[in-house]
């Protein structure tokens, strides 16, 4: 018999049983499930670590949940979680640990990678970040001409951008308001031009965030920023006062001209999309201060502990991960909508897109074999009520099944009149409408004309999770992010894929590097691409006034 960890999902005994279960459950309506079990809405909930999770509005029976839990066991999830927390090199294709949990492990604990305890160096960097943030926040950190910093610009892309932007927006309420935070990621010059449009270089601090310090977009923006600063300040010594770097690549940082003391390090065992709580979070720390930043790390850690120690049947990321597998692999749902009813979380869906899709968008197993089933779904979403007036139509009445994650907070950070009651009424109402819909009979009883009945019926039976948290604090944000990290992990283990590599981003990068010089020279040798790409290149060359031969 194959060892658990080598067994494909489709080879598990529970998989076959789940297939049978699906045949029955897919015929059931949530209305039936609720009317047959008056306690369902209370029973199918978990409250732990400050998160209330209601999964009663999912198209599952108790048997489904039992079988999904069995699938987790058969897939070796326990061992895989232990392996991650022990710092084993679970990122097989890059031969690296995936140890983001170490970034929020309290001082004094030990996690050993390559024979060394990494926790002291994590805290050493955190202390340096705290010291630097305090200096910037207090105005003690001066620019080259002696002015305090008023603007902090993070330059980075992917994990070196999405985390910082999302966290800044999420925690803006707690941010120091006399500091301006901006984020530049796109190679499109507009991103840079608009970010610096009204700023004075003398009062601007750039944080160059790049794990590799070679990413084309980031380095191009970083060099443009350098020119912008030097154009005004005219002295290379100014760089030390206006640029800091966050990277794993000391040599490249030096080459750029940033002093080693202005570099904040992280390590190859931190994946880009898992790096928000490494030094990549420096802009967040400057915004909210080191104490609140540490509170955010404590929130992450609480969710880590929950994931590590709670039995699977009460384990929120495990249950959410399994429900994701249920819809992805049995109902064949292609997407998941993440719908935060909290304006400050407006960038959370975009952040989750990288976390989930770069992690689990894989077509081969860790052993390099084609997976015989679907892997990661497409994540998308928007803050709640705005979505209601745009794409919710499709979720309610379209032909596609879109499982939804609703995220709501009991307390508003900005209580204004009735706003919060209405916001919460909306999120509860949406989950209710999706689950139970409106029958023909109900529509008729409302006096809807017969010809409109088909248009006005809501079939319901559309599943959703409800996550309830107290209010959006740094700690709560940490919990929420860690929750999704562990959902992704759970699913990756079940699908038997490497959730920590991202080879799929390489080819486009290589081809762009090949095409870029073909826009430059006056004369080009014969273009060697396909006829479409060749024509596109010629067209662009013409628009630049260059010869379009080749
Ligand atoms: O191209 C994808 C990617 O490698 C992401 O995984 C990463 O977060 C991003 O690029 C940025 O990489 P870096 O931090 O090395 O600049």
Coordinates of C-alpha atoms and ligand atoms in Angstrom, one line a residue:
X1 CA 0.0 0.0 0.0
X2 CA 1.2 3.5 -0.8
X3 CA 2.3 5.7 2.0
X4 CA -0.3 8.3 3.0
X5 CA 1.8 11.3 1.8
X6 CA 2.3 9.7 -1.7
X7 CA -1.3 8.9 -2.2
X8 CA -3.2 11.0 -4.7
X9 CA -6.5 12.4 -3.7
X10 CA -8.2 10.2 -6.2
X11 CA -6.5 7.1 -4.8
X12 CA -7.9 7.6 -1.3
X13 CA -10.7 5.4 -0.1
X14 CA -12.6 8.5 1.1
X15 CA -12.5 9.9 -2.4
X16 CA -14.6 7.1 -3.7
X17 CA -17.0 7.5 -0.7
X18 CA -17.2 11.2 -1.3
X19 CA -18.2 10.5 -4.9
X20 CA -21.2 8.5 -3.7
X21 CA -22.0 11.1 -1.1
X22 CA -21.9 13.8 -3.8
X23 CA -24.5 11.9 -5.8
X24 CA -26.9 12.2 -2.9
X25 CA -26.0 15.6 -1.5
X26 CA -26.0 17.3 -4.9
X27 CA -29.7 16.5 -5.1
X28 CA -30.5 18.1 -1.8
X29 CA -31.5 21.7 -1.3
X30 CA -30.2 23.8 1.6
X31 CA -33.8 24.5 2.6
X32 CA -34.3 20.7 3.2
X33 CA -31.1 20.4 5.1
X34 CA -32.1 23.3 7.4
X35 CA -35.7 22.2 7.9
X36 CA -34.6 18.7 8.7
X37 CA -32.2 19.9 11.4
X38 CA -33.3 23.0 13.3
X39 CA -29.9 23.1 15.1
X40 CA -27.9 23.1 11.9
X41 CA -27.2 26.9 11.9
X42 CA -25.8 26.6 15.4
X43 CA -24.2 23.2 15.2
X44 CA -22.2 23.7 12.0
X45 CA -20.2 26.6 13.5
X46 CA -16.8 26.8 15.1
X47 CA -15.6 29.6 17.3
X48 CA -11.9 29.7 18.1
X49 CA -9.1 32.2 18.4
X50 CA -11.5 35.1 18.0
X51 CA -13.0 33.8 14.7
X52 CA -16.6 32.7 14.4
X53 CA -17.0 30.4 11.4
X54 CA -20.5 29.4 10.2
X55 CA -20.4 26.6 7.6
X56 CA -24.0 25.6 7.9
X57 CA -24.9 27.1 4.5
X58 CA -22.8 24.7 2.7
X59 CA -24.1 21.8 0.6
X60 CA -22.9 19.2 3.0
X61 CA -24.3 16.6 5.4
X62 CA -22.5 15.4 8.5
X63 CA -21.4 12.4 6.4
X64 CA -19.8 14.7 3.9
X65 CA -17.8 16.4 6.6
X66 CA -16.8 13.1 8.1
X67 CA -15.6 11.9 4.7
X68 CA -13.7 15.1 4.0
X69 CA -12.0 14.8 7.4
X70 CA -11.1 11.2 6.4
X71 CA -9.7 12.6 3.2
X72 CA -7.5 14.9 5.2
X73 CA -6.3 12.0 7.3
X74 CA -5.6 9.8 4.3
X75 CA -3.7 12.6 2.6
X76 CA -1.3 12.8 5.5
X77 CA -2.3 16.3 6.4
X78 CA -1.2 15.9 10.0
X79 CA 2.3 14.9 9.0
X80 CA 2.5 17.6 6.4
X81 CA 1.5 20.3 9.0
X82 CA 4.1 19.0 11.4
X83 CA 6.7 19.0 8.6
X84 CA 6.0 22.6 7.7
X85 CA 6.2 23.7 11.4
X86 CA 9.4 21.8 11.9
X87 CA 11.0 23.6 9.0
X88 CA 11.4 20.7 6.7
X89 CA 12.1 21.4 3.0
X90 CA 8.6 21.0 1.9
X91 CA 9.0 23.2 -1.1
X92 CA 10.4 20.3 -3.1
X93 CA 11.1 21.9 -6.4
X94 CA 13.1 24.7 -4.9
X95 CA 14.5 22.5 -2.1
X96 CA 13.5 25.0 0.6
X97 CA 11.5 25.2 3.8
X98 CA 8.3 27.1 3.7
X99 CA 8.6 28.7 7.1
X100 CA 6.5 31.8 7.2
X101 CA 5.2 30.6 10.5
X102 CA 8.7 31.3 12.0
X103 CA 8.2 35.0 11.2
X104 CA 5.6 35.2 13.9
X105 CA 7.0 32.7 16.4
X106 CA 7.6 34.3 19.8
X107 CA 11.1 35.0 21.0
X108 CA 12.7 32.2 22.9
X109 CA 11.3 29.4 20.8
X110 CA 13.3 27.4 18.4
X111 CA 12.8 26.3 14.8
X112 CA 15.9 24.8 13.2
X113 CA 16.7 25.1 9.5
X114 CA 20.0 23.7 8.2
X115 CA 21.2 23.1 11.7
X116 CA 20.5 26.7 12.9
X117 CA 17.7 28.1 15.1
X118 CA 16.1 30.9 12.9
X119 CA 14.0 32.5 15.6
X120 CA 16.8 34.8 17.0
X121 CA 17.5 36.2 13.6
X122 CA 13.8 36.8 12.9
X123 CA 13.6 38.9 16.1
X124 CA 16.9 40.6 15.4
X125 CA 15.5 42.0 12.1
X126 CA 12.2 42.9 13.8
X127 CA 14.1 44.9 16.4
X128 CA 16.0 46.7 13.7
X129 CA 12.8 47.4 11.8
X130 CA 11.2 48.8 15.0
X131 CA 14.2 51.1 15.6
X132 CA 14.1 52.4 12.1
X133 CA 10.3 52.8 12.1
X134 CA 10.5 54.8 15.3
X135 CA 13.0 57.1 13.8
X136 CA 10.9 57.7 10.7
X137 CA 7.6 58.1 12.7
X138 CA 9.2 60.5 15.1
X139 CA 10.8 62.6 12.5
X140 CA 14.3 61.7 13.8
X141 CA 15.2 60.1 10.5
X142 CA 16.1 63.0 8.3
X143 CA 16.5 63.3 4.6
X144 CA 19.7 64.5 2.9
X145 CA 18.8 68.1 3.3
X146 CA 17.7 67.7 6.9
X147 CA 14.0 67.4 6.4
X148 CA 11.9 64.7 8.2
X149 CA 10.2 62.1 5.9
X150 CA 6.7 62.9 5.0
X151 CA 6.3 60.3 2.3
X152 CA 7.0 56.6 2.3
X153 CA 7.0 54.7 -1.0
X154 CA 7.2 51.0 -1.2
X155 CA 8.5 49.8 -4.6
X156 CA 7.9 46.1 -5.1
X157 CA 5.7 43.7 -7.0
X158 CA 3.8 40.5 -6.3
X159 CA 4.4 39.5 -2.7
X160 CA 6.7 42.4 -2.2
X161 CA 3.7 44.8 -3.0
X162 CA 0.4 43.1 -2.5
X163 CA 1.0 42.4 1.2
X164 CA 2.2 45.9 2.0
X165 CA -0.6 47.6 0.1
X166 CA -3.3 45.3 1.5
X167 CA -2.0 45.7 5.0
X168 CA -1.6 49.4 4.8
X169 CA -5.2 49.8 3.5
X170 CA -6.5 47.3 6.0
X171 CA -4.8 49.1 8.9
X172 CA -5.0 52.6 7.7
X173 CA -7.2 53.5 10.6
X174 CA -4.3 52.9 12.9
X175 CA -1.7 54.6 10.7
X176 CA 0.2 57.7 11.5
X177 CA -1.7 60.3 9.5
X178 CA 1.0 62.8 9.0
X179 CA 2.9 60.3 6.8
X180 CA 1.9 59.6 3.3
X181 CA 2.1 56.0 2.0
X182 CA 2.3 55.1 -1.6
X183 CA 3.0 51.9 -3.5
X184 CA 4.6 51.5 -6.9
X185 CA 4.6 48.1 -8.5
X186 CA 3.8 48.3 -12.2
X187 CA 6.4 48.6 -14.9
X188 CA 4.0 51.0 -16.5
X189 CA 5.6 54.4 -16.0
X190 CA 2.2 55.8 -15.0
X191 CA 2.4 54.0 -11.7
X192 CA 5.6 55.8 -10.9
X193 CA 4.6 59.2 -12.3
X194 CA 1.3 59.3 -10.4
X195 CA 2.9 58.1 -7.1
X196 CA 5.5 60.9 -7.0
X197 CA 3.4 63.5 -8.8
X198 CA 3.0 65.9 -5.9
X199 CA 5.9 64.8 -3.8
X200 CA 9.2 66.4 -2.8
X201 CA 12.2 64.1 -3.0
X202 CA 13.7 65.8 0.0
X203 CA 10.9 64.4 2.1
X204 CA 10.5 61.0 0.4
X205 CA 11.8 57.7 1.6
X206 CA 11.8 54.7 -0.8
X207 CA 11.6 51.2 0.5
X208 CA 12.9 48.9 -2.3
X209 CA 11.2 45.5 -1.6
X210 CA 12.4 42.6 -3.5
X211 CA 13.3 39.1 -2.4
X212 CA 15.5 38.6 -5.4
X213 CA 16.5 42.2 -6.0
X214 CA 16.5 41.3 -9.7
X215 CA 12.8 41.6 -10.6
X216 CA 12.5 43.7 -13.8
X217 CA 9.6 45.8 -12.7
X218 CA 11.0 46.6 -9.3
X219 CA 14.5 47.3 -10.4
X220 CA 13.3 49.5 -13.2
X221 CA 11.2 51.5 -10.8
X222 CA 13.9 51.6 -8.2
X223 CA 16.5 53.1 -10.7
X224 CA 13.9 55.6 -11.8
X225 CA 13.3 56.6 -8.2
X226 CA 17.1 56.9 -7.8
X227 CA 17.3 59.2 -10.8
X228 CA 14.4 61.3 -9.5
X229 CA 16.0 61.8 -6.1
X230 CA 19.5 62.5 -7.6
X231 CA 18.1 64.9 -10.1
X232 CA 17.1 67.1 -7.3
X233 CA 19.7 66.3 -4.6
X234 CA 22.6 66.0 -7.0
X235 CA 24.8 63.9 -4.6
X236 CA 25.0 60.1 -4.5
X237 CA 25.3 60.4 -0.7
X238 CA 21.7 61.3 -0.7
X239 CA 20.8 57.7 -1.5
X240 CA 21.7 56.5 2.0
X241 CA 19.1 58.9 3.5
X242 CA 16.3 58.2 1.0
X243 CA 16.6 54.5 0.2
X244 CA 16.3 51.4 2.2
X245 CA 16.1 47.8 0.9
X246 CA 14.3 44.7 1.9
X247 CA 15.8 41.6 0.3
X248 CA 17.5 38.3 0.6
X249 CA 20.2 39.4 -1.9
X250 CA 22.9 41.4 0.0
X251 CA 25.2 41.7 -3.0
X252 CA 22.6 43.2 -5.4
X253 CA 21.5 45.6 -2.7
X254 CA 25.1 46.9 -2.3
X255 CA 25.4 47.2 -6.0
X256 CA 22.4 49.5 -6.1
X257 CA 24.2 51.8 -3.6
X258 CA 22.1 51.0 -0.5
X259 CA 24.2 50.8 2.7
X260 CA 24.2 47.4 4.5
X261 CA 22.8 49.1 7.6
X262 CA 19.8 50.3 5.5
X263 CA 19.0 46.8 4.4
X264 CA 16.5 44.6 6.2
X265 CA 17.0 41.0 5.5
X266 CA 14.8 38.0 5.1
X267 CA 15.5 34.5 4.0
X268 CA 14.9 32.0 1.2
X269 CA 12.5 30.0 3.3
X270 CA 10.0 32.9 3.1
X271 CA 8.0 32.7 -0.1
X272 CA 7.2 36.1 -1.7
X273 CA 3.4 35.7 -1.2
X274 CA 4.0 34.6 2.4
X275 CA 6.4 37.5 3.2
X276 CA 4.1 40.3 4.5
X277 CA 5.2 39.5 8.1
X278 CA 8.9 39.5 7.2
X279 CA 10.8 42.7 6.7
X280 CA 8.6 43.2 3.6
X281 CA 6.1 44.5 6.2
X282 CA 8.4 47.5 7.0
X283 CA 6.0 50.0 5.4
X284 CA 3.2 48.6 7.5
X285 CA 5.3 48.9 10.6
X286 CA 6.2 52.5 9.8
X287 CA 2.5 53.2 9.3
X288 CA 1.1 51.6 12.5
X289 CA 4.1 51.5 14.8
X290 CA 6.1 48.5 16.1
X291 CA 3.7 47.6 18.9
X292 CA 0.7 47.3 16.7
X293 CA 2.8 45.4 14.2
X294 CA 3.8 42.9 16.8
X295 CA 0.2 42.6 17.8
X296 CA -0.5 41.7 14.1
X297 CA 2.3 39.0 14.4
X298 CA 0.6 37.7 17.5
X299 CA -2.6 37.4 15.6
X300 CA -0.8 35.4 12.9
X301 CA 0.7 33.2 15.6
X302 CA -2.6 32.5 17.3
X303 CA -4.0 31.2 14.0
X304 CA -0.9 29.1 13.5
X305 CA -1.4 27.5 16.9
X306 CA -5.0 26.9 16.1
X307 CA -4.0 25.2 12.8
X308 CA -1.3 23.1 14.5
X309 CA -3.1 22.0 17.6
X310 CA -6.9 21.9 17.0
X311 CA -8.5 18.6 16.0
X312 CA -9.4 18.8 12.3
X313 CA -13.1 18.6 13.1
X314 CA -12.8 22.0 14.9
X315 CA -10.0 23.4 12.8
X316 CA -11.2 26.4 10.8
X317 CA -8.6 26.4 8.0
X318 CA -8.8 22.7 7.7
X319 CA -12.6 22.7 7.4
X320 CA -12.5 25.7 5.0
X321 CA -9.8 24.0 2.9
X322 CA -11.8 20.8 2.7
X323 CA -15.0 22.7 1.7
X324 CA -12.9 24.3 -1.1
X325 CA -11.9 20.8 -2.3
X326 CA -15.5 19.7 -2.1
X327 CA -16.7 22.4 -4.5
X328 CA -13.7 22.4 -6.7
X329 CA -13.5 18.6 -7.2
X330 CA -17.0 17.4 -6.8
X331 CA -19.3 20.3 -7.8
X332 CA -16.6 21.4 -10.3
X333 CA -16.9 25.0 -9.2
X334 CA -14.3 27.1 -11.0
X335 CA -14.1 30.1 -8.7
X336 CA -14.4 31.3 -5.1
X337 CA -15.6 34.8 -4.3
X338 CA -14.1 36.5 -1.3
X339 CA -16.5 39.2 -0.1
X340 CA -15.3 41.3 2.8
X341 CA -18.0 43.6 4.3
X342 CA -15.3 46.0 5.5
X343 CA -14.1 48.9 3.4
X344 CA -10.6 48.7 4.9
X345 CA -10.3 45.2 3.3
X346 CA -10.7 46.5 -0.2
X347 CA -7.4 45.0 -1.3
X348 CA -7.8 41.7 0.5
X349 CA -9.2 39.8 -2.5
X350 CA -6.3 41.0 -4.7
X351 CA -3.9 39.9 -2.0
X352 CA -5.6 36.5 -1.8
X353 CA -5.4 36.1 -5.5
X354 CA -1.6 35.8 -5.4
X355 CA -1.6 33.8 -2.2
X356 CA -4.1 31.2 -3.5
X357 CA -3.5 31.1 -7.3
X358 CA 0.3 31.4 -7.3
X359 CA 0.3 28.7 -4.6
X360 CA -2.2 26.2 -6.0
X361 CA -2.4 26.9 -9.7
X362 CA -0.4 23.8 -10.5
X363 CA -1.0 21.0 -13.0
X364 CA 1.5 18.4 -11.8
X365 CA 2.0 16.7 -8.5
X366 CA 5.1 17.1 -6.3
X367 CA 6.4 14.1 -8.2
X368 CA 6.0 15.8 -11.5
X369 CA 3.0 13.7 -12.7
X370 CA 0.0 15.3 -14.3
X371 CA -2.8 15.7 -11.7
X372 CA -5.9 13.7 -12.6
X373 CA -8.2 16.3 -11.1
X374 CA -8.7 20.0 -10.8
X375 CA -6.4 22.0 -8.5
X376 CA -6.7 25.6 -7.3
X377 CA -9.8 27.6 -8.1
X378 CA -9.9 31.2 -9.3
X379 CA -10.2 33.6 -6.4
X380 CA -11.9 37.0 -6.9
X381 CA -13.9 39.5 -5.0
X382 CA -14.6 43.0 -3.9
X383 CA -15.9 44.6 -0.8
X384 CA -19.4 43.4 -0.2
X385 CA -22.1 45.9 -0.8
X386 CA -20.3 47.3 -3.9
X387 CA -20.3 43.8 -5.3
X388 CA -24.0 43.5 -4.6
X389 CA -24.7 46.2 -7.2
X390 CA -22.5 44.7 -9.8
X391 CA -21.6 41.0 -10.0
X392 CA -23.9 39.4 -7.4
X393 CA -26.6 39.0 -10.0
X394 CA -24.5 36.2 -11.5
X395 CA -23.9 34.6 -8.1
X396 CA -27.7 34.6 -7.3
X397 CA -29.2 33.8 -10.7
X398 CA -26.4 32.8 -13.1
X399 CA -25.6 29.3 -14.3
X400 CA -22.4 29.0 -12.4
X401 CA -21.9 27.8 -8.9
X402 CA -19.7 30.3 -7.0
X403 CA -19.0 29.4 -3.3
X404 CA -18.6 32.7 -1.4
X405 CA -16.6 33.6 1.7
X406 CA -18.4 36.4 3.5
X407 CA -16.3 38.3 6.0
X408 CA -17.9 40.6 8.5
X409 CA -17.0 42.5 11.6
X410 CA -19.3 43.0 14.6
X411 CA -17.9 46.5 15.3
X412 CA -17.2 49.3 12.9
X413 CA -14.1 51.3 13.2
X414 CA -16.0 54.3 12.0
X415 CA -19.5 54.1 13.6
X416 CA -21.7 56.6 11.8
X417 CA -25.5 56.6 12.3
X418 CA -27.0 53.4 11.0
X419 CA -24.3 52.5 8.6
X420 CA -23.0 49.5 10.4
X421 CA -26.4 47.9 11.1
X422 CA -27.2 48.3 7.4
X423 CA -23.9 46.8 6.4
X424 CA -24.3 43.8 8.6
X425 CA -28.0 43.4 7.5
X426 CA -26.7 43.2 4.0
X427 CA -24.1 40.6 4.5
X428 CA -26.5 38.3 6.5
X429 CA -29.2 38.9 3.9
X430 CA -27.0 37.9 1.0
X431 CA -26.0 34.6 2.6
X432 CA -29.6 33.9 3.4
X433 CA -30.8 34.8 -0.1
X434 CA -28.1 32.7 -1.7
X435 CA -28.9 29.7 0.4
X436 CA -32.7 29.7 0.4
X437 CA -33.7 31.8 -2.6
X438 CA -37.3 32.5 -3.5
X439 CA -39.6 29.8 -4.9
X440 CA -42.2 30.2 -7.6
X441 CA -44.9 30.0 -5.1
X442 CA -43.4 32.8 -3.0
X443 CA -43.0 34.9 -6.1
X444 CA -46.7 34.3 -7.0
X445 CA -47.8 35.1 -3.5
X446 CA -46.0 38.5 -3.8
X447 CA -48.3 39.2 -6.8
X448 CA -45.5 39.0 -9.4
X449 CA -47.1 38.7 -12.9
X450 CA -46.9 35.2 -14.4
X451 CA -44.6 36.2 -17.3
X452 CA -42.0 37.5 -14.9
X453 CA -42.1 34.6 -12.5
X454 CA -39.1 32.8 -14.2
X455 CA -37.1 36.0 -13.9
X456 CA -38.0 36.6 -10.4
X457 CA -37.4 33.2 -8.9
X458 CA -34.2 32.6 -7.0
X459 CA -33.3 28.9 -7.0
X460 CA -31.1 29.3 -3.9
X461 CA -28.9 26.4 -2.8
X462 CA -25.8 28.5 -3.4
X463 CA -23.2 27.9 -0.7
X464 CA -21.4 30.3 1.5
X465 CA -19.1 30.6 4.5
X466 CA -19.6 33.3 7.1
X467 CA -16.6 34.5 9.0
X468 CA -17.3 36.9 11.8
X469 CA -14.7 38.8 13.7
X470 CA -15.0 41.4 16.4
X471 CA -13.4 44.4 14.7
X472 CA -10.6 44.9 12.3
X473 CA -7.4 45.3 14.5
X474 CA -3.8 44.4 13.5
X475 CA -4.2 41.1 15.4
X476 CA -7.4 40.3 13.6
X477 CA -5.8 41.0 10.3
X478 CA -3.0 38.7 11.2
X479 CA -5.4 35.9 12.0
X480 CA -7.3 36.4 8.8
X481 CA -4.2 36.2 6.6
X482 CA -2.9 33.2 8.4
X483 CA -6.3 31.5 8.1
X484 CA -6.1 31.8 4.3
X485 CA -2.4 30.7 4.2
X486 CA -3.4 27.5 6.0
X487 CA -6.4 26.9 3.8
X488 CA -4.1 27.1 0.8
X489 CA -1.7 24.7 2.6
X490 CA -4.4 22.2 3.4
X491 CA -5.6 22.1 -0.2
X492 CA -2.1 21.8 -1.6
X493 CA -1.5 18.8 0.6
X494 CA -4.7 17.1 -0.5
X495 CA -4.0 17.9 -4.2
X496 CA -0.4 16.7 -3.7
X497 CA 1.1 19.8 -5.4
X498 CA 4.0 22.1 -4.4
X499 CA 2.1 25.1 -3.1
X500 CA 5.4 27.0 -2.6
X501 CA 7.0 27.3 -6.0
X502 CA 5.8 29.5 -9.0
X503 CA 7.5 28.2 -12.1
X504 CA 4.5 29.4 -14.1
X505 CA 5.7 33.0 -13.9
X506 CA 9.1 32.3 -15.6
X507 CA 8.4 31.8 -19.3
X508 CA 6.7 35.2 -19.7
X509 CA 9.6 36.9 -18.0
X510 CA 12.2 35.2 -20.3
X511 CA 10.2 36.0 -23.4
X512 CA 9.8 39.7 -22.3
X513 CA 13.6 39.9 -21.8
X514 CA 14.0 38.6 -25.4
X515 CA 11.5 40.9 -26.9
X516 CA 12.5 44.2 -25.2
X517 CA 15.8 44.6 -27.1
X518 CA 14.0 44.0 -30.3
X519 CA 12.3 47.4 -29.8
X520 CA 15.6 49.2 -29.3
X521 CA 17.9 48.8 -32.2
X522 CA 17.6 50.7 -35.5
X523 CA 17.9 47.5 -37.5
X524 CA 16.9 44.1 -36.3
X525 CA 17.8 40.8 -37.6
X526 CA 15.0 38.6 -38.7
X527 CA 12.4 38.2 -35.9
X528 CA 12.2 34.6 -34.8
X529 CA 8.8 34.5 -33.1
X530 CA 5.5 33.2 -34.3
X531 CA 3.8 35.3 -37.0
X532 CA 1.5 37.0 -34.6
X533 CA 4.2 38.0 -32.2
X534 CA 6.5 39.1 -35.1
X535 CA 3.7 41.3 -36.4
X536 CA 3.0 42.8 -33.0
X537 CA 6.7 43.7 -32.6
X538 CA 6.8 45.3 -36.1
X539 CA 3.7 47.3 -35.3
X540 CA 5.2 48.7 -32.1
X541 CA 8.5 49.4 -33.9
X542 CA 6.6 51.4 -36.5
X543 CA 4.9 53.4 -33.8
X544 CA 8.3 54.2 -32.4
X545 CA 9.5 55.4 -35.8
X546 CA 11.8 52.4 -36.2
X547 CA 12.1 50.1 -39.2
X548 CA 9.5 47.4 -39.2
X549 CA 11.5 45.0 -41.3
X550 CA 12.8 41.9 -39.8
Ligands
LIG1 O1 6.9 36.7 -10.6 C1 6.4 36.2 -9.4 C2 7.2 36.6 -8.2 O2 8.4 35.8 -8.2 C3 6.4 36.4 -7.0 O3 6.4 35.1 -6.5 C4 7.1 37.4 -6.1 O4 6.3 37.7 -5.0 C5 7.3 38.5 -7.0 O5 7.6 37.9 -8.2 C6 8.3 39.5 -6.6 O6 9.6 38.9 -6.5 P1 10.7 39.7 -5.8 O7 10.3 40.0 -4.4 O8 11.9 38.8 -5.8 O9 11.0 41.0 -6.5

